[in-house]
Amino acid sequence: GDSVTQMEGPVTLSEEAFLTINCTYTATGYPSLFWYVQYPGEGLQLLLKATKADDKGSNKGFEATYRKETTSFHLEKGSVQVSDSAVYFCALSLGSGTYKYIFGTGTRLKVLA
Amino acid sequence: GAGVSQSPRYKVAKRGQDVALRCDPISGHVSLFWYQQALGQGPEFLTYFQNEAQLDKSGLPSDRFFAERPEGSVSTLKIQRTQQEDSAVYLCASSFVAGGDTDTQYFGPGTRLTVL
């Protein structure tokens, strides 16, 4: 069935370090892909999205590229800040028939000053 | 309001009680979704509405779970005879339309349900 697999956390980095959070997916058809972020005590917020192969989503210094050949959508940021500490969720939407999102289990990021 | 709102934010119920969780979507959003998020897990789909029509309820875990959106705006998720395994955060999300390039779901803050 359709699914999303994320690297397990927690991920602990020093400020200004490079971040990669891996996400791979299994899906029939051509899903849209999303990264959501959940800051402590807050709800899920859309971070970025990509709707077709080779699209790059970007926001707030974060980037992810939709790679159909490797079924991946890895999240990257060149220089993390303490304020990036949060839980990051990768998700897919099949976009037809059923419009539900399928989420990964989330990766907790902790950035130390 | 500008975003999706949910009430109550926290609910404690004794096992066997019925609960009702409310969701106010973003004004004008056609699609509305309910998800269940267990501790340390990602959200899992429960049900989907397009306007007042419930088009997908495949994720509802049992017939104790019931959702409605009678006027195509506010939605209520009802859980009858709550069990301890129902303890979770219940998230509501809305989108302008479902599918296509505008398919972005906006999430509310969630209702944390604790069943004792």
PDB file of C-alpha atoms in Angstrom:
ATOM      1  CA  GLY A   1       0.000   0.000   0.000  1.00  0.00           C
ATOM      2  CA  ASP A   2       0.899   3.670  -0.100  1.00  0.00           C
ATOM      3  CA  SER A   3       3.294   4.754   2.614  1.00  0.00           C
ATOM      4  CA  VAL A   4       5.926   7.241   3.737  1.00  0.00           C
ATOM      5  CA  THR A   5       9.125   6.327   5.544  1.00  0.00           C
ATOM      6  CA  GLN A   6      11.180   8.909   7.425  1.00  0.00           C
ATOM      7  CA  MET A   7      14.494   8.603   9.168  1.00  0.00           C
ATOM      8  CA  GLU A   8      14.103   8.074  12.859  1.00  0.00           C
ATOM      9  CA  GLY A   9      15.011  10.787  15.283  1.00  0.00           C
ATOM     10  CA  PRO A  10      15.853  12.519  17.312  1.00  0.00           C
ATOM     11  CA  VAL A  11      18.369  14.406  15.251  1.00  0.00           C
ATOM     12  CA  THR A  12      20.594  16.680  17.317  1.00  0.00           C
ATOM     13  CA  LEU A  13      22.713  19.319  15.577  1.00  0.00           C
ATOM     14  CA  SER A  14      24.732  22.332  16.515  1.00  0.00           C
ATOM     15  CA  GLU A  15      23.628  25.726  15.276  1.00  0.00           C
ATOM     16  CA  GLU A  16      24.742  26.445  11.675  1.00  0.00           C
ATOM     17  CA  ALA A  17      25.152  22.735  10.887  1.00  0.00           C
ATOM     18  CA  PHE A  18      23.800  21.199   7.673  1.00  0.00           C
ATOM     19  CA  LEU A  19      20.517  19.322   7.969  1.00  0.00           C
ATOM     20  CA  THR A  20      19.212  16.379   5.999  1.00  0.00           C
ATOM     21  CA  ILE A  21      16.074  14.480   6.949  1.00  0.00           C
ATOM     22  CA  ASN A  22      15.431  11.536   4.672  1.00  0.00           C
ATOM     23  CA  CYS A  23      11.993  10.707   3.330  1.00  0.00           C
ATOM     24  CA  THR A  24      11.065   7.962   0.882  1.00  0.00           C
ATOM     25  CA  TYR A  25       7.645   6.974  -0.313  1.00  0.00           C
ATOM     26  CA  THR A  26       5.687   4.176  -1.928  1.00  0.00           C
ATOM     27  CA  ALA A  27       2.692   5.198  -3.974  1.00  0.00           C
ATOM     28  CA  THR A  28       0.634   4.257  -6.980  1.00  0.00           C
ATOM     29  CA  GLY A  29       0.266   7.021  -9.498  1.00  0.00           C
ATOM     30  CA  TYR A  30       1.859  10.439  -9.135  1.00  0.00           C
ATOM     31  CA  PRO A  31       1.552  11.821  -5.636  1.00  0.00           C
ATOM     32  CA  SER A  32       2.134  15.344  -4.410  1.00  0.00           C
ATOM     33  CA  LEU A  33       4.712  15.529  -1.624  1.00  0.00           C
ATOM     34  CA  PHE A  34       4.791  17.752   1.436  1.00  0.00           C
ATOM     35  CA  TRP A  35       6.884  18.626   4.457  1.00  0.00           C
ATOM     36  CA  TYR A  36       5.011  19.843   7.511  1.00  0.00           C
ATOM     37  CA  VAL A  37       6.586  21.175  10.701  1.00  0.00           C
ATOM     38  CA  GLN A  38       5.199  21.035  14.215  1.00  0.00           C
ATOM     39  CA  TYR A  39       6.765  23.442  16.685  1.00  0.00           C
ATOM     40  CA  PRO A  40       6.390  22.704  20.397  1.00  0.00           C
ATOM     41  CA  GLY A  41       2.832  23.312  21.519  1.00  0.00           C
ATOM     42  CA  GLU A  42       1.634  24.258  18.044  1.00  0.00           C
ATOM     43  CA  GLY A  43      -0.239  22.637  15.180  1.00  0.00           C
ATOM     44  CA  LEU A  44       1.080  21.305  11.904  1.00  0.00           C
ATOM     45  CA  GLN A  45       2.265  23.979   9.487  1.00  0.00           C
ATOM     46  CA  LEU A  46       3.039  23.472   5.839  1.00  0.00           C
ATOM     47  CA  LEU A  47       6.750  24.008   5.245  1.00  0.00           C
ATOM     48  CA  LEU A  48       7.008  23.220   1.528  1.00  0.00           C
ATOM     49  CA  LYS A  49       5.495  21.103  -1.204  1.00  0.00           C
ATOM     50  CA  ALA A  50       6.169  19.682  -4.661  1.00  0.00           C
ATOM     51  CA  THR A  51       3.512  18.420  -7.015  1.00  0.00           C
ATOM     52  CA  LYS A  52       5.483  16.686  -9.763  1.00  0.00           C
ATOM     53  CA  ALA A  53       8.777  14.970 -10.448  1.00  0.00           C
ATOM     54  CA  ASP A  54      11.899  17.171 -10.348  1.00  0.00           C
ATOM     55  CA  ASP A  55      10.003  20.021  -8.684  1.00  0.00           C
ATOM     56  CA  LYS A  56      11.889  21.684  -5.846  1.00  0.00           C
ATOM     57  CA  GLY A  57       9.952  23.075  -2.920  1.00  0.00           C
ATOM     58  CA  SER A  58      11.600  25.719  -0.765  1.00  0.00           C
ATOM     59  CA  ASN A  59      10.725  27.916   2.188  1.00  0.00           C
ATOM     60  CA  LYS A  60      12.589  29.554   5.080  1.00  0.00           C
ATOM     61  CA  GLY A  61      15.908  28.155   3.844  1.00  0.00           C
ATOM     62  CA  PHE A  62      14.585  24.590   3.652  1.00  0.00           C
ATOM     63  CA  GLU A  63      14.543  22.719   0.352  1.00  0.00           C
ATOM     64  CA  ALA A  64      13.344  19.358  -0.930  1.00  0.00           C
ATOM     65  CA  THR A  65      13.382  17.928  -4.447  1.00  0.00           C
ATOM     66  CA  TYR A  66      10.816  15.432  -5.717  1.00  0.00           C
ATOM     67  CA  ARG A  67      12.894  12.520  -7.050  1.00  0.00           C
ATOM     68  CA  LYS A  68      10.697  10.019  -8.848  1.00  0.00           C
ATOM     69  CA  GLU A  69      13.576   7.703  -9.748  1.00  0.00           C
ATOM     70  CA  THR A  70      14.506   7.198  -6.099  1.00  0.00           C
ATOM     71  CA  THR A  71      10.988   7.845  -4.708  1.00  0.00           C
ATOM     72  CA  SER A  72      12.466  10.353  -2.304  1.00  0.00           C
ATOM     73  CA  PHE A  73      11.784  13.846  -0.989  1.00  0.00           C
ATOM     74  CA  HIS A  74      14.636  14.572   1.399  1.00  0.00           C
ATOM     75  CA  LEU A  75      14.519  17.792   3.429  1.00  0.00           C
ATOM     76  CA  GLU A  76      17.678  19.909   3.577  1.00  0.00           C
ATOM     77  CA  LYS A  77      18.820  23.155   5.122  1.00  0.00           C
ATOM     78  CA  GLY A  78      22.271  24.609   4.833  1.00  0.00           C
ATOM     79  CA  SER A  79      22.509  26.222   8.268  1.00  0.00           C
ATOM     80  CA  VAL A  80      20.072  25.368  11.033  1.00  0.00           C
ATOM     81  CA  GLN A  81      19.086  27.669  13.861  1.00  0.00           C
ATOM     82  CA  VAL A  82      17.882  26.945  17.370  1.00  0.00           C
ATOM     83  CA  SER A  83      14.447  28.135  16.266  1.00  0.00           C
ATOM     84  CA  ASP A  84      14.270  25.226  13.778  1.00  0.00           C
ATOM     85  CA  SER A  85      13.890  22.782  16.649  1.00  0.00           C
ATOM     86  CA  ALA A  86      10.627  20.992  15.950  1.00  0.00           C
ATOM     87  CA  VAL A  87       9.134  17.761  14.618  1.00  0.00           C
ATOM     88  CA  TYR A  88       9.158  17.430  10.827  1.00  0.00           C
ATOM     89  CA  PHE A  89       6.634  15.275   8.970  1.00  0.00           C
ATOM     90  CA  CYS A  90       6.869  14.107   5.380  1.00  0.00           C
ATOM     91  CA  ALA A  91       3.533  13.410   3.694  1.00  0.00           C
ATOM     92  CA  LEU A  92       2.059  12.452   0.354  1.00  0.00           C
ATOM     93  CA  SER A  93      -1.262  13.017  -1.317  1.00  0.00           C
ATOM     94  CA  LEU A  94      -2.458  10.781  -4.109  1.00  0.00           C
ATOM     95  CA  GLY A  95      -4.618  13.630  -5.334  1.00  0.00           C
ATOM     96  CA  SER A  96      -7.308  11.638  -7.026  1.00  0.00           C
ATOM     97  CA  GLY A  97     -10.069   9.389  -5.805  1.00  0.00           C
ATOM     98  CA  THR A  98      -9.076   9.855  -2.213  1.00  0.00           C
ATOM     99  CA  TYR A  99      -7.430  13.081  -1.150  1.00  0.00           C
ATOM    100  CA  LYS A 100      -6.168  12.031   2.229  1.00  0.00           C
ATOM    101  CA  TYR A 101      -2.609  12.691   3.241  1.00  0.00           C
ATOM    102  CA  ILE A 102      -0.377   9.825   4.290  1.00  0.00           C
ATOM    103  CA  PHE A 103       2.212  10.895   6.843  1.00  0.00           C
ATOM    104  CA  GLY A 104       5.501   9.539   8.008  1.00  0.00           C
ATOM    105  CA  THR A 105       6.097   9.063  11.708  1.00  0.00           C
ATOM    106  CA  GLY A 106       7.920  12.365  12.091  1.00  0.00           C
ATOM    107  CA  THR A 107      11.528  13.273  12.859  1.00  0.00           C
ATOM    108  CA  ARG A 108      12.348  15.349  15.888  1.00  0.00           C
ATOM    109  CA  LEU A 109      15.095  17.917  15.344  1.00  0.00           C
ATOM    110  CA  LYS A 110      16.917  19.532  18.227  1.00  0.00           C
ATOM    111  CA  VAL A 111      19.358  22.341  17.482  1.00  0.00           C
ATOM    112  CA  LEU A 112      21.813  23.329  20.179  1.00  0.00           C
ATOM    113  CA  ALA A 113      23.276  26.812  20.532  1.00  0.00           C
TER     114      ALA A 113
ATOM    115  CA  GLY B   1     -10.639  33.716  11.921  1.00  0.00           C
ATOM    116  CA  ALA B   2      -7.722  33.230   9.611  1.00  0.00           C
ATOM    117  CA  GLY B   3      -7.013  29.613  10.397  1.00  0.00           C
ATOM    118  CA  VAL B   4      -8.664  26.332  11.302  1.00  0.00           C
ATOM    119  CA  SER B   5      -9.937  26.308  14.859  1.00  0.00           C
ATOM    120  CA  GLN B   6     -10.814  23.350  17.022  1.00  0.00           C
ATOM    121  CA  SER B   7     -12.554  23.016  20.351  1.00  0.00           C
ATOM    122  CA  PRO B   8     -12.073  21.978  22.996  1.00  0.00           C
ATOM    123  CA  ARG B   9      -8.286  21.995  22.956  1.00  0.00           C
ATOM    124  CA  TYR B  10      -8.178  19.402  25.718  1.00  0.00           C
ATOM    125  CA  LYS B  11     -10.776  16.842  26.723  1.00  0.00           C
ATOM    126  CA  VAL B  12     -10.629  14.296  29.514  1.00  0.00           C
ATOM    127  CA  ALA B  13     -13.276  11.595  29.439  1.00  0.00           C
ATOM    128  CA  LYS B  14     -14.006   8.589  31.562  1.00  0.00           C
ATOM    129  CA  ARG B  15     -14.104   5.296  29.736  1.00  0.00           C
ATOM    130  CA  GLY B  16     -17.565   4.781  28.305  1.00  0.00           C
ATOM    131  CA  GLN B  17     -18.446   8.452  27.951  1.00  0.00           C
ATOM    132  CA  ASP B  18     -19.397  10.047  24.646  1.00  0.00           C
ATOM    133  CA  VAL B  19     -17.387  13.017  23.366  1.00  0.00           C
ATOM    134  CA  ALA B  20     -17.887  15.559  20.597  1.00  0.00           C
ATOM    135  CA  LEU B  21     -15.013  17.443  18.994  1.00  0.00           C
ATOM    136  CA  ARG B  22     -15.645  20.539  16.892  1.00  0.00           C
ATOM    137  CA  CYS B  23     -13.791  21.900  13.887  1.00  0.00           C
ATOM    138  CA  ASP B  24     -14.233  25.307  12.243  1.00  0.00           C
ATOM    139  CA  PRO B  25     -12.472  25.257   8.872  1.00  0.00           C
ATOM    140  CA  ILE B  26     -11.104  28.224   6.996  1.00  0.00           C
ATOM    141  CA  SER B  27     -13.997  30.128   5.461  1.00  0.00           C
ATOM    142  CA  GLY B  28     -14.682  29.018   1.907  1.00  0.00           C
ATOM    143  CA  HIS B  29     -12.737  25.786   2.132  1.00  0.00           C
ATOM    144  CA  VAL B  30     -14.648  23.008   0.438  1.00  0.00           C
ATOM    145  CA  SER B  31     -12.699  20.040   1.763  1.00  0.00           C
ATOM    146  CA  LEU B  32     -12.407  19.007   5.392  1.00  0.00           C
ATOM    147  CA  PHE B  33     -10.409  16.173   6.886  1.00  0.00           C
ATOM    148  CA  TRP B  34     -10.096  14.528  10.281  1.00  0.00           C
ATOM    149  CA  TYR B  35      -6.921  12.788  11.416  1.00  0.00           C
ATOM    150  CA  GLN B  36      -5.911  10.936  14.560  1.00  0.00           C
ATOM    151  CA  GLN B  37      -2.380  11.396  15.898  1.00  0.00           C
ATOM    152  CA  ALA B  38      -1.171   8.965  18.528  1.00  0.00           C
ATOM    153  CA  LEU B  39       1.724   9.963  20.748  1.00  0.00           C
ATOM    154  CA  GLY B  40       4.987   9.933  18.824  1.00  0.00           C
ATOM    155  CA  GLN B  41       3.318   9.053  15.524  1.00  0.00           C
ATOM    156  CA  GLY B  42       2.280  10.838  12.390  1.00  0.00           C
ATOM    157  CA  PRO B  43      -1.342  11.767  11.791  1.00  0.00           C
ATOM    158  CA  GLU B  44      -3.557   9.017  10.394  1.00  0.00           C
ATOM    159  CA  PHE B  45      -6.538   9.731   8.187  1.00  0.00           C
ATOM    160  CA  LEU B  46     -10.015   9.228   9.589  1.00  0.00           C
ATOM    161  CA  THR B  47     -12.514  10.808   7.212  1.00  0.00           C
ATOM    162  CA  TYR B  48     -13.016  13.384   4.439  1.00  0.00           C
ATOM    163  CA  PHE B  49     -15.838  15.744   3.514  1.00  0.00           C
ATOM    164  CA  GLN B  50     -16.434  17.704   0.370  1.00  0.00           C
ATOM    165  CA  ASN B  51     -18.945  20.336   1.408  1.00  0.00           C
ATOM    166  CA  GLU B  52     -21.529  18.391   3.406  1.00  0.00           C
ATOM    167  CA  ALA B  53     -20.894  15.065   1.699  1.00  0.00           C
ATOM    168  CA  GLN B  54     -18.760  12.531   3.517  1.00  0.00           C
ATOM    169  CA  LEU B  55     -16.871  10.999   0.611  1.00  0.00           C
ATOM    170  CA  ASP B  56     -14.395   8.832   2.474  1.00  0.00           C
ATOM    171  CA  LYS B  57     -14.726   7.358   5.942  1.00  0.00           C
ATOM    172  CA  SER B  58     -12.373   4.463   5.433  1.00  0.00           C
ATOM    173  CA  GLY B  59     -10.108   5.504   8.297  1.00  0.00           C
ATOM    174  CA  LEU B  60     -12.703   5.525  11.053  1.00  0.00           C
ATOM    175  CA  PRO B  61     -11.499   2.764  13.385  1.00  0.00           C
ATOM    176  CA  SER B  62     -14.893   1.519  14.528  1.00  0.00           C
ATOM    177  CA  ASP B  63     -18.592   2.259  14.410  1.00  0.00           C
ATOM    178  CA  ARG B  64     -18.140   4.213  17.642  1.00  0.00           C
ATOM    179  CA  PHE B  65     -16.666   7.014  15.542  1.00  0.00           C
ATOM    180  CA  PHE B  66     -19.022   9.276  13.657  1.00  0.00           C
ATOM    181  CA  ALA B  67     -18.431  12.552  11.829  1.00  0.00           C
ATOM    182  CA  GLU B  68     -20.760  15.070  10.282  1.00  0.00           C
ATOM    183  CA  ARG B  69     -20.675  18.396   8.456  1.00  0.00           C
ATOM    184  CA  PRO B  70     -24.343  19.159   7.940  1.00  0.00           C
ATOM    185  CA  GLU B  71     -24.069  22.627   6.384  1.00  0.00           C
ATOM    186  CA  GLY B  72     -20.748  22.196   4.661  1.00  0.00           C
ATOM    187  CA  SER B  73     -18.837  24.306   7.145  1.00  0.00           C
ATOM    188  CA  VAL B  74     -18.398  23.322  10.794  1.00  0.00           C
ATOM    189  CA  SER B  75     -17.735  19.654  11.430  1.00  0.00           C
ATOM    190  CA  THR B  76     -18.133  17.500  14.507  1.00  0.00           C
ATOM    191  CA  LEU B  77     -16.341  14.260  15.265  1.00  0.00           C
ATOM    192  CA  LYS B  78     -18.216  12.179  17.785  1.00  0.00           C
ATOM    193  CA  ILE B  79     -16.829   9.217  19.650  1.00  0.00           C
ATOM    194  CA  GLN B  80     -19.274   7.045  21.511  1.00  0.00           C
ATOM    195  CA  ARG B  81     -18.427   4.856  24.504  1.00  0.00           C
ATOM    196  CA  THR B  82     -14.817   6.043  24.573  1.00  0.00           C
ATOM    197  CA  GLN B  83     -12.051   3.523  25.217  1.00  0.00           C
ATOM    198  CA  GLN B  84      -8.514   4.101  26.452  1.00  0.00           C
ATOM    199  CA  GLU B  85      -7.139   3.362  22.998  1.00  0.00           C
ATOM    200  CA  ASP B  86      -9.034   6.418  21.713  1.00  0.00           C
ATOM    201  CA  SER B  87      -6.615   8.670  23.608  1.00  0.00           C
ATOM    202  CA  ALA B  88      -4.864  10.759  20.956  1.00  0.00           C
ATOM    203  CA  VAL B  89      -4.757  14.189  19.378  1.00  0.00           C
ATOM    204  CA  TYR B  90      -7.543  14.678  16.855  1.00  0.00           C
ATOM    205  CA  LEU B  91      -6.593  17.020  14.047  1.00  0.00           C
ATOM    206  CA  CYS B  92      -8.870  18.778  11.633  1.00  0.00           C
ATOM    207  CA  ALA B  93      -7.628  20.137   8.319  1.00  0.00           C
ATOM    208  CA  SER B  94      -9.277  22.028   5.502  1.00  0.00           C
ATOM    209  CA  SER B  95      -8.353  22.833   1.934  1.00  0.00           C
ATOM    210  CA  PHE B  96      -9.861  25.081  -0.700  1.00  0.00           C
ATOM    211  CA  VAL B  97     -10.230  22.180  -3.065  1.00  0.00           C
ATOM    212  CA  ALA B  98      -8.876  18.663  -2.889  1.00  0.00           C
ATOM    213  CA  GLY B  99      -6.399  17.473  -5.493  1.00  0.00           C
ATOM    214  CA  GLY B 100      -4.329  19.378  -8.015  1.00  0.00           C
ATOM    215  CA  ASP B 101      -1.794  22.122  -7.459  1.00  0.00           C
ATOM    216  CA  THR B 102      -3.970  23.881  -4.900  1.00  0.00           C
ATOM    217  CA  ASP B 103      -4.231  20.779  -2.742  1.00  0.00           C
ATOM    218  CA  THR B 104      -2.760  22.059   0.482  1.00  0.00           C
ATOM    219  CA  GLN B 105      -4.319  21.107   3.767  1.00  0.00           C
ATOM    220  CA  TYR B 106      -4.261  23.626   6.619  1.00  0.00           C
ATOM    221  CA  PHE B 107      -4.353  22.106  10.049  1.00  0.00           C
ATOM    222  CA  GLY B 108      -5.963  23.200  13.267  1.00  0.00           C
ATOM    223  CA  PRO B 109      -4.199  22.991  16.642  1.00  0.00           C
ATOM    224  CA  GLY B 110      -5.905  19.719  17.486  1.00  0.00           C
ATOM    225  CA  THR B 111      -7.933  18.402  20.397  1.00  0.00           C
ATOM    226  CA  ARG B 112      -6.016  16.241  22.849  1.00  0.00           C
ATOM    227  CA  LEU B 113      -8.367  13.541  24.119  1.00  0.00           C
ATOM    228  CA  THR B 114      -7.420  11.569  27.219  1.00  0.00           C
ATOM    229  CA  VAL B 115      -9.631   8.660  28.198  1.00  0.00           C
ATOM    230  CA  LEU B 116      -9.211   7.486  31.776  1.00  0.00           C
TER     231      LEU B 116
END
